[in-house]
Amino acid sequence: MSIKYYAKISGTGMSVPEKVLTNFDLEKIVDTTDEWIRTRTGMSERHIASKNEAASDLAYNATLKAIEAANIRNKDIDMIIVATISGDHPFPSTACIIQQKLGLKGFPAFDVSAGCTGWIYASNIAKQYIENGVAENILVIGVEILTKITNWKDRGTCILFGDGAGATIISRAGERDISRFIDSELSADGTHYDLLIQQAGGSRIPASNESVGENLHTVYMEGNKIFKNAVRSMYHACDVVLKRNHLDVHSIDWLITHQANLRIIQALGKKLKIDDKKVIVNIEKYANTSSATIPMALDEAIRNGKIQHGDLVLLASFGAGLTSGSLLLRI
Ligand code: UT7
């Protein structure tokens, strides 16, 4: 496809629930310790949604901040893509609910299911729509409330997740703009679809008393197998875009990877041979918020002045599917 226009990130925002669950709180729920969680994952606390809080509530708060940062009006948005696996309802899409909350209609709004790689997938889609001239300002959100589909009896998974939303406005770049999306690589390996799965609630195992009793509506994960795949697949996605753009890793100003485990982030950094100081990490405060980790970390790093206008940023993620992907952009 020939590129008619370039896409850029023109604004970001994030939102997390007020309630904080610490590792010490988790010690009272399952057989675990603060020490185990910190040393094996890098997490200290996470934010968890209240009974009445749903994905679109967090996503809407994050969106208002992103719209303000982009300096646009609600009505300038011409597409909404929400990356989530824990939306308000199985259907309709959470994107349509956000559209309603913003008082908008008359343009496409849809959700993308790509697990923790969701925001990278959604941004790649937005990039295409901007580049071919179809859209000018696309709202792309990564949002999850995984703590509502967590098995609180399984210490192998319940300590890992937190809730949150990261919103981005992906806009058409001006002709002289240095900010732009440069490249992106997406992939999936469906042979491992069953390693990370919510087994019930779809057409394979519809909701029933039995499915609820057996906890089949909660996250099932084979953590060890995912761990190995994570480093390999994110490295591949990063390596492809670096090579395709004739870039050395030293030219990257910042690396933001999916925040699933500090050891995964460090292992990827080491394999890429990137300076530790260039790797953005916030897992200790929010834990794994799935599709929201990257837009949340991006928003924080822009707002606290770490990432500056003109910086070259490499983003990488992996997740259920198994999906993986990277995105290279100049902020
Ligand atoms: O978002 C995308 C998908 N998610 C991920 O990327 C997660 C990827 N996986 C991981 O991050 C890690 O595999 C985990 C953090 C889930 C687990 O860490 P691990 O170092 O792979 O631990 P393990 O599963 O090999 O378990 C080691 C030991 C086991 O005990 P034994 O068999 O050695 O006696 C577990 O029973 O740690 C035990 N264990 C725990 N102990 C205390 C597992 N969970 C806990 C816990 N507290 N919460």
Tab-separated table of C-alpha atoms and ligand atoms in Angstrom:
chain	number	residue	atom	x	y	z
A	1	MET	CA	0.000	0.000	0.000
A	2	SER	CA	1.366	3.416	-0.853
A	3	ILE	CA	1.319	5.769	2.133
A	4	LYS	CA	-0.774	8.873	1.526
A	5	TYR	CA	-0.315	10.335	5.009
A	6	TYR	CA	1.662	9.458	8.134
A	7	ALA	CA	0.052	8.606	11.478
A	8	LYS	CA	1.248	9.910	14.846
A	9	ILE	CA	0.261	9.793	18.490
A	10	SER	CA	-1.210	13.202	19.264
A	11	GLY	CA	-2.438	12.588	22.811
A	12	THR	CA	-2.437	10.014	25.610
A	13	GLY	CA	-4.304	9.454	28.866
A	14	MET	CA	-4.706	6.759	31.504
A	15	SER	CA	-7.020	5.802	34.314
A	16	VAL	CA	-6.903	3.211	37.089
A	17	PRO	CA	-9.471	2.363	39.782
A	18	GLU	CA	-8.995	3.993	43.179
A	19	LYS	CA	-8.725	0.775	45.180
A	20	VAL	CA	-5.213	-0.615	45.629
A	21	LEU	CA	-4.478	-4.276	46.408
A	22	THR	CA	-0.966	-4.826	47.776
A	23	ASN	CA	1.084	-8.011	47.901
A	24	PHE	CA	0.444	-8.020	51.659
A	25	ASP	CA	-3.315	-7.998	50.993
A	26	LEU	CA	-2.804	-11.004	48.689
A	27	GLU	CA	-1.003	-12.857	51.499
A	28	LYS	CA	-4.389	-12.914	53.261
A	29	ILE	CA	-6.188	-14.354	50.202
A	30	VAL	CA	-3.856	-17.124	48.946
A	31	ASP	CA	-0.736	-18.959	50.109
A	32	THR	CA	1.833	-16.433	48.887
A	33	THR	CA	4.283	-13.823	50.179
A	34	ASP	CA	5.210	-10.275	49.259
A	35	GLU	CA	8.778	-11.521	48.825
A	36	TRP	CA	7.793	-14.243	46.309
A	37	ILE	CA	5.661	-11.881	44.250
A	38	ARG	CA	8.284	-9.113	44.174
A	39	THR	CA	11.219	-11.349	43.310
A	40	ARG	CA	9.355	-13.514	40.752
A	41	THR	CA	7.353	-10.772	39.046
A	42	GLY	CA	8.529	-7.285	40.116
A	43	MET	CA	5.001	-6.400	41.268
A	44	SER	CA	4.202	-4.670	44.576
A	45	GLU	CA	0.638	-3.498	44.152
A	46	ARG	CA	-2.155	-3.245	41.629
A	47	HIS	CA	-5.385	-1.248	41.265
A	48	ILE	CA	-8.620	-3.190	41.253
A	49	ALA	CA	-12.063	-2.170	40.090
A	50	SER	CA	-14.992	-1.789	42.473
A	51	LYS	CA	-18.204	-3.791	42.048
A	52	ASN	CA	-19.825	-1.075	39.932
A	53	GLU	CA	-16.818	-0.188	37.794
A	54	ALA	CA	-16.646	-1.593	34.249
A	55	ALA	CA	-14.111	-1.341	31.420
A	56	SER	CA	-15.869	1.542	29.663
A	57	ASP	CA	-15.772	3.654	32.855
A	58	LEU	CA	-11.974	3.487	33.061
A	59	ALA	CA	-11.652	3.808	29.296
A	60	TYR	CA	-13.847	6.916	29.242
A	61	ASN	CA	-11.764	8.642	31.966
A	62	ALA	CA	-8.556	7.852	30.088
A	63	THR	CA	-10.139	9.074	26.843
A	64	LEU	CA	-11.014	12.510	28.250
A	65	LYS	CA	-7.364	13.008	29.208
A	66	ALA	CA	-6.129	11.855	25.796
A	67	ILE	CA	-8.554	14.192	23.997
A	68	GLU	CA	-7.341	17.106	26.123
A	69	ALA	CA	-3.681	16.232	25.478
A	70	ALA	CA	-4.320	15.980	21.724
A	71	ASN	CA	-6.078	19.337	21.827
A	72	ILE	CA	-9.009	18.120	19.748
A	73	ARG	CA	-12.783	18.124	20.298
A	74	ASN	CA	-14.843	14.961	20.792
A	75	LYS	CA	-16.400	15.475	17.372
A	76	ASP	CA	-12.984	15.369	15.677
A	77	ILE	CA	-12.781	11.628	16.412
A	78	ASP	CA	-13.737	9.562	13.364
A	79	MET	CA	-13.095	5.998	14.547
A	80	ILE	CA	-12.877	4.158	17.876
A	81	ILE	CA	-10.957	0.926	18.377
A	82	VAL	CA	-10.880	-0.684	21.810
A	83	ALA	CA	-8.451	-3.481	22.591
A	84	THR	CA	-9.935	-5.596	25.371
A	85	ILE	CA	-10.728	-9.128	26.487
A	86	SER	CA	-12.738	-7.951	29.502
A	87	GLY	CA	-15.131	-5.408	28.015
A	88	ASP	CA	-18.396	-4.347	29.653
A	89	HIS	CA	-20.366	-7.142	27.902
A	90	PRO	CA	-19.597	-10.045	25.503
A	91	PHE	CA	-21.472	-7.815	23.049
A	92	PRO	CA	-21.967	-5.061	21.970
A	93	SER	CA	-18.419	-3.814	21.724
A	94	THR	CA	-17.021	-1.558	24.438
A	95	ALA	CA	-16.022	0.808	21.606
A	96	CYS	CA	-19.728	1.469	20.879
A	97	ILE	CA	-20.323	2.211	24.574
A	98	ILE	CA	-17.436	4.712	24.574
A	99	GLN	CA	-18.886	6.289	21.427
A	100	GLN	CA	-22.208	6.745	23.236
A	101	LYS	CA	-20.474	8.190	26.333
A	102	LEU	CA	-18.682	10.723	24.129
A	103	GLY	CA	-21.997	11.737	22.533
A	104	LEU	CA	-20.837	10.635	19.088
A	105	LYS	CA	-22.207	8.459	16.276
A	106	GLY	CA	-21.968	7.839	12.562
A	107	PHE	CA	-18.492	6.290	12.256
A	108	PRO	CA	-16.936	2.844	12.886
A	109	ALA	CA	-16.404	1.663	16.460
A	110	PHE	CA	-15.230	-1.849	17.245
A	111	ASP	CA	-13.241	-4.000	19.666
A	112	VAL	CA	-10.130	-6.031	18.962
A	113	SER	CA	-9.370	-9.264	20.818
A	114	ALA	CA	-5.641	-9.942	20.823
A	115	GLY	CA	-5.008	-10.405	24.548
A	116	CYS	CA	-2.177	-8.327	25.951
A	117	THR	CA	-1.018	-7.455	22.415
A	118	GLY	CA	-4.403	-5.822	21.825
A	119	TRP	CA	-3.307	-2.183	21.887
A	120	ILE	CA	-0.445	-2.901	19.455
A	121	TYR	CA	-2.882	-4.702	17.118
A	122	ALA	CA	-5.435	-1.868	17.401
A	123	SER	CA	-2.790	0.805	16.794
A	124	ASN	CA	-1.537	-1.046	13.743
A	125	ILE	CA	-5.103	-1.062	12.362
A	126	ALA	CA	-5.473	2.662	13.149
A	127	LYS	CA	-2.150	3.320	11.398
A	128	GLN	CA	-3.512	1.771	8.187
A	129	TYR	CA	-6.698	3.867	8.286
A	130	ILE	CA	-4.712	7.068	8.807
A	131	GLU	CA	-2.104	6.206	6.175
A	132	ASN	CA	-4.693	5.504	3.469
A	133	GLY	CA	-6.519	8.756	4.227
A	134	VAL	CA	-9.791	7.230	5.456
A	135	ALA	CA	-9.583	8.610	9.012
A	136	GLU	CA	-7.936	11.598	10.716
A	137	ASN	CA	-8.282	11.090	14.467
A	138	ILE	CA	-8.714	7.566	15.787
A	139	LEU	CA	-9.288	6.869	19.462
A	140	VAL	CA	-7.371	3.700	20.343
A	141	ILE	CA	-7.811	2.302	23.846
A	142	GLY	CA	-6.332	-0.618	25.750
A	143	VAL	CA	-8.529	-1.434	28.749
A	144	GLU	CA	-8.960	-4.411	31.051
A	145	ILE	CA	-10.753	-5.337	34.222
A	146	LEU	CA	-9.161	-8.758	34.518
A	147	THR	CA	-9.683	-8.910	38.280
A	148	LYS	CA	-13.347	-9.691	37.561
A	149	ILE	CA	-12.383	-12.828	35.624
A	150	THR	CA	-9.626	-13.884	38.018
A	151	ASN	CA	-9.641	-17.156	39.954
A	152	TRP	CA	-8.885	-15.870	43.455
A	153	LYS	CA	-8.066	-19.427	44.596
A	154	ASP	CA	-5.233	-19.847	42.060
A	155	ARG	CA	-2.060	-18.284	43.447
A	156	GLY	CA	-0.313	-18.851	40.132
A	157	THR	CA	-2.518	-16.269	38.385
A	158	CYS	CA	-4.451	-14.116	40.902
A	159	ILE	CA	-1.346	-12.245	42.044
A	160	LEU	CA	-0.519	-11.130	38.511
A	161	PHE	CA	-3.343	-8.910	37.326
A	162	GLY	CA	-4.497	-5.357	37.862
A	163	ASP	CA	-7.107	-3.145	36.193
A	164	GLY	CA	-6.547	-0.039	34.089
A	165	ALA	CA	-7.042	1.838	30.851
A	166	GLY	CA	-4.700	3.637	28.487
A	167	ALA	CA	-6.138	5.829	25.727
A	168	THR	CA	-4.364	7.273	22.721
A	169	ILE	CA	-5.433	9.559	19.908
A	170	ILE	CA	-3.785	8.462	16.661
A	171	SER	CA	-3.953	11.329	14.188
A	172	ARG	CA	-2.872	12.287	10.700
A	173	ALA	CA	0.604	13.877	10.975
A	174	GLY	CA	1.266	17.241	9.361
A	175	GLU	CA	3.672	17.354	6.422
A	176	ARG	CA	6.512	18.783	8.506
A	177	ASP	CA	5.766	16.719	11.593
A	178	ILE	CA	8.684	14.618	12.810
A	179	SER	CA	6.276	12.616	14.999
A	180	ARG	CA	5.076	9.553	13.125
A	181	PHE	CA	4.535	5.814	13.170
A	182	ILE	CA	7.472	4.291	11.360
A	183	ASP	CA	6.752	0.566	11.275
A	184	SER	CA	4.893	-2.229	12.973
A	185	GLU	CA	5.044	-6.015	12.988
A	186	LEU	CA	2.208	-8.288	14.111
A	187	SER	CA	2.125	-12.040	14.490
A	188	ALA	CA	0.163	-14.899	16.060
A	189	ASP	CA	0.771	-18.562	16.795
A	190	GLY	CA	-2.615	-20.213	17.244
A	191	THR	CA	-1.065	-23.609	17.952
A	192	HIS	CA	-0.778	-22.401	21.563
A	193	TYR	CA	-4.252	-20.877	21.873
A	194	ASP	CA	-4.996	-23.026	24.926
A	195	LEU	CA	-2.077	-21.845	27.090
A	196	LEU	CA	-3.860	-18.652	28.123
A	197	ILE	CA	-7.624	-18.844	27.922
A	198	GLN	CA	-11.016	-17.993	29.422
A	199	GLN	CA	-12.606	-21.340	28.678
A	200	ALA	CA	-16.305	-20.682	29.304
A	201	GLY	CA	-18.779	-18.004	28.319
A	202	GLY	CA	-18.503	-18.446	24.546
A	203	SER	CA	-20.100	-20.966	22.180
A	204	ARG	CA	-17.669	-23.782	23.105
A	205	ILE	CA	-18.714	-23.849	26.768
A	206	PRO	CA	-21.720	-21.564	27.284
A	207	ALA	CA	-22.374	-20.234	30.772
A	208	SER	CA	-24.016	-22.816	33.044
A	209	ASN	CA	-24.085	-23.602	36.753
A	210	GLU	CA	-21.390	-26.221	36.099
A	211	SER	CA	-19.090	-23.846	34.204
A	212	VAL	CA	-19.326	-21.305	37.013
A	213	GLY	CA	-18.831	-23.998	39.659
A	214	GLU	CA	-15.679	-25.215	37.916
A	215	ASN	CA	-14.291	-21.660	37.622
A	216	LEU	CA	-14.147	-21.929	33.822
A	217	HIS	CA	-15.004	-18.229	33.377
A	218	THR	CA	-11.708	-17.183	34.927
A	219	VAL	CA	-8.239	-16.815	33.428
A	220	TYR	CA	-6.422	-20.126	32.910
A	221	MET	CA	-2.718	-19.788	32.188
A	222	GLU	CA	0.309	-22.027	31.849
A	223	GLY	CA	2.701	-19.346	33.051
A	224	ASN	CA	5.962	-21.159	32.497
A	225	LYS	CA	5.302	-21.960	28.827
A	226	ILE	CA	4.062	-18.419	28.185
A	227	PHE	CA	7.186	-16.976	29.806
A	228	LYS	CA	9.541	-18.690	27.349
A	229	ASN	CA	7.415	-17.765	24.367
A	230	ALA	CA	7.146	-14.132	25.522
A	231	VAL	CA	10.832	-13.277	25.292
A	232	ARG	CA	11.285	-15.133	21.986
A	233	SER	CA	8.256	-13.590	20.253
A	234	MET	CA	8.860	-10.009	21.445
A	235	TYR	CA	12.514	-10.240	20.452
A	236	HIS	CA	11.502	-11.415	16.985
A	237	ALA	CA	8.947	-8.576	16.577
A	238	CYS	CA	11.553	-5.969	17.634
A	239	ASP	CA	14.327	-7.461	15.523
A	240	VAL	CA	12.143	-7.437	12.387
A	241	VAL	CA	11.279	-3.717	12.606
A	242	LEU	CA	14.825	-2.695	13.534
A	243	LYS	CA	16.317	-4.609	10.599
A	244	ARG	CA	13.611	-3.501	8.158
A	245	ASN	CA	14.388	0.131	9.010
A	246	HIS	CA	18.185	-0.346	9.071
A	247	LEU	CA	18.318	0.730	12.701
A	248	ASP	CA	20.746	-0.273	15.398
A	249	VAL	CA	19.231	-0.801	18.866
A	250	HIS	CA	21.424	2.072	20.135
A	251	SER	CA	19.361	4.529	18.108
A	252	ILE	CA	16.248	3.659	20.149
A	253	ASP	CA	15.595	6.205	22.907
A	254	TRP	CA	13.011	4.174	24.818
A	255	LEU	CA	11.753	0.601	24.939
A	256	ILE	CA	8.331	-0.094	26.413
A	257	THR	CA	7.293	-3.724	26.571
A	258	HIS	CA	4.163	-5.372	27.903
A	259	GLN	CA	4.381	-5.330	31.713
A	260	ALA	CA	3.693	-8.995	32.544
A	261	ASN	CA	6.793	-9.884	34.533
A	262	LEU	CA	9.914	-7.853	35.334
A	263	ARG	CA	12.058	-10.887	34.526
A	264	ILE	CA	10.545	-11.060	31.018
A	265	ILE	CA	11.197	-7.328	30.493
A	266	GLN	CA	14.798	-7.671	31.682
A	267	ALA	CA	15.424	-10.805	29.608
A	268	LEU	CA	14.176	-9.037	26.464
A	269	GLY	CA	16.276	-5.935	27.214
A	270	LYS	CA	19.352	-8.132	27.616
A	271	LYS	CA	18.687	-10.059	24.396
A	272	LEU	CA	18.205	-6.792	22.500
A	273	LYS	CA	21.349	-5.384	24.166
A	274	ILE	CA	19.576	-2.150	25.048
A	275	ASP	CA	20.742	0.057	27.921
A	276	ASP	CA	18.635	-0.676	31.082
A	277	LYS	CA	18.064	3.067	31.543
A	278	LYS	CA	16.122	3.163	28.275
A	279	VAL	CA	13.644	0.498	29.388
A	280	ILE	CA	10.451	1.911	30.893
A	281	VAL	CA	8.997	-0.150	33.736
A	282	ASN	CA	5.951	0.559	35.927
A	283	ILE	CA	4.917	-3.010	36.752
A	284	GLU	CA	5.538	-2.476	40.483
A	285	LYS	CA	2.566	-0.092	40.730
A	286	TYR	CA	0.001	-1.572	38.353
A	287	ALA	CA	0.955	-5.264	37.804
A	288	ASN	CA	-0.259	-6.816	34.541
A	289	THR	CA	-3.153	-4.790	33.089
A	290	SER	CA	-3.013	-6.768	29.802
A	291	SER	CA	-3.837	-4.609	26.772
A	292	ALA	CA	-3.563	-1.453	28.925
A	293	THR	CA	0.070	-1.845	30.043
A	294	ILE	CA	1.700	-0.212	27.014
A	295	PRO	CA	-0.587	2.831	26.567
A	296	MET	CA	-0.495	3.390	30.348
A	297	ALA	CA	3.308	3.245	30.484
A	298	LEU	CA	3.506	5.485	27.413
A	299	ASP	CA	1.190	8.055	28.984
A	300	GLU	CA	3.100	8.063	32.283
A	301	ALA	CA	6.461	8.426	30.557
A	302	ILE	CA	5.234	11.306	28.392
A	303	ARG	CA	3.608	13.109	31.324
A	304	ASN	CA	6.610	12.719	33.658
A	305	GLY	CA	8.879	14.105	30.930
A	306	LYS	CA	10.909	10.946	30.314
A	307	ILE	CA	9.724	10.597	26.722
A	308	GLN	CA	10.199	13.862	24.836
A	309	HIS	CA	8.962	15.111	21.491
A	310	GLY	CA	11.198	13.612	18.780
A	311	ASP	CA	12.249	10.516	20.752
A	312	LEU	CA	12.394	7.186	18.932
A	313	VAL	CA	10.311	4.642	20.840
A	314	LEU	CA	10.046	0.876	20.373
A	315	LEU	CA	6.996	-0.900	21.800
A	316	ALA	CA	6.563	-4.669	22.058
A	317	SER	CA	3.975	-7.021	23.439
A	318	PHE	CA	2.765	-10.626	23.572
A	319	GLY	CA	-0.353	-12.308	24.899
A	320	ALA	CA	-3.248	-14.714	24.538
A	321	GLY	CA	-3.579	-16.271	21.125
A	322	LEU	CA	-0.605	-16.435	21.299
A	323	THR	CA	-0.213	-13.021	19.747
A	324	SER	CA	2.821	-10.777	19.575
A	325	GLY	CA	3.808	-7.514	17.944
A	326	SER	CA	5.928	-4.398	17.912
A	327	LEU	CA	5.532	-0.784	16.954
A	328	LEU	CA	8.271	1.715	16.130
A	329	LEU	CA	7.396	5.387	16.319
A	330	ARG	CA	8.770	8.850	16.770
A	331	ILE	CA	6.878	10.782	19.443
B	1	UT7	O1	0.188	-11.132	30.032
B	1	UT7	C1	0.600	-12.191	29.261
B	1	UT7	C2	0.543	-13.521	29.906
B	1	UT7	N1	1.156	-13.681	31.180
B	1	UT7	C3	2.469	-13.804	31.368
B	1	UT7	O2	3.254	-13.359	30.626
B	1	UT7	C4	2.970	-14.547	32.554
B	1	UT7	C5	4.194	-15.323	32.187
B	1	UT7	N2	4.619	-16.153	33.268
B	1	UT7	C6	5.142	-15.684	34.414
B	1	UT7	O3	5.274	-14.504	34.620
B	1	UT7	C7	5.625	-16.686	35.418
B	1	UT7	O4	5.629	-17.968	34.853
B	1	UT7	C8	4.779	-16.702	36.743
B	1	UT7	C9	4.986	-15.414	37.523
B	1	UT7	C10	3.308	-16.896	36.411
B	1	UT7	C11	5.231	-17.849	37.639
B	1	UT7	O5	6.609	-17.692	37.930
B	1	UT7	P1	7.606	-18.912	37.752
B	1	UT7	O6	8.938	-18.458	38.188
B	1	UT7	O7	7.439	-19.428	36.357
B	1	UT7	O8	7.052	-19.914	38.827
B	1	UT7	P2	6.532	-21.410	38.619
B	1	UT7	O9	5.193	-21.434	38.021
B	1	UT7	O10	7.631	-22.222	37.969
B	1	UT7	O11	6.422	-21.893	40.122
B	1	UT7	C12	7.583	-21.996	40.969
B	1	UT7	C13	7.107	-22.344	42.360
B	1	UT7	C14	6.119	-23.503	42.377
B	1	UT7	O12	6.366	-24.257	43.557
B	1	UT7	P3	7.210	-25.628	43.485
B	1	UT7	O13	6.454	-26.511	42.527
B	1	UT7	O14	8.562	-25.236	42.951
B	1	UT7	O15	7.224	-26.096	44.888
B	1	UT7	C15	4.793	-22.832	42.497
B	1	UT7	O16	3.813	-23.643	43.139
B	1	UT7	O17	6.416	-21.235	42.941
B	1	UT7	C16	5.125	-21.647	43.388
B	1	UT7	N3	4.212	-20.530	43.239
B	1	UT7	C17	4.025	-19.624	44.205
B	1	UT7	N4	4.548	-19.492	45.427
B	1	UT7	C18	4.164	-18.423	46.142
B	1	UT7	C19	3.446	-20.209	42.158
B	1	UT7	N5	2.756	-19.081	42.412
B	1	UT7	C20	3.100	-18.703	43.666
B	1	UT7	C21	2.715	-17.623	44.474
B	1	UT7	N6	3.285	-17.532	45.714
B	1	UT7	N7	1.842	-16.684	44.068
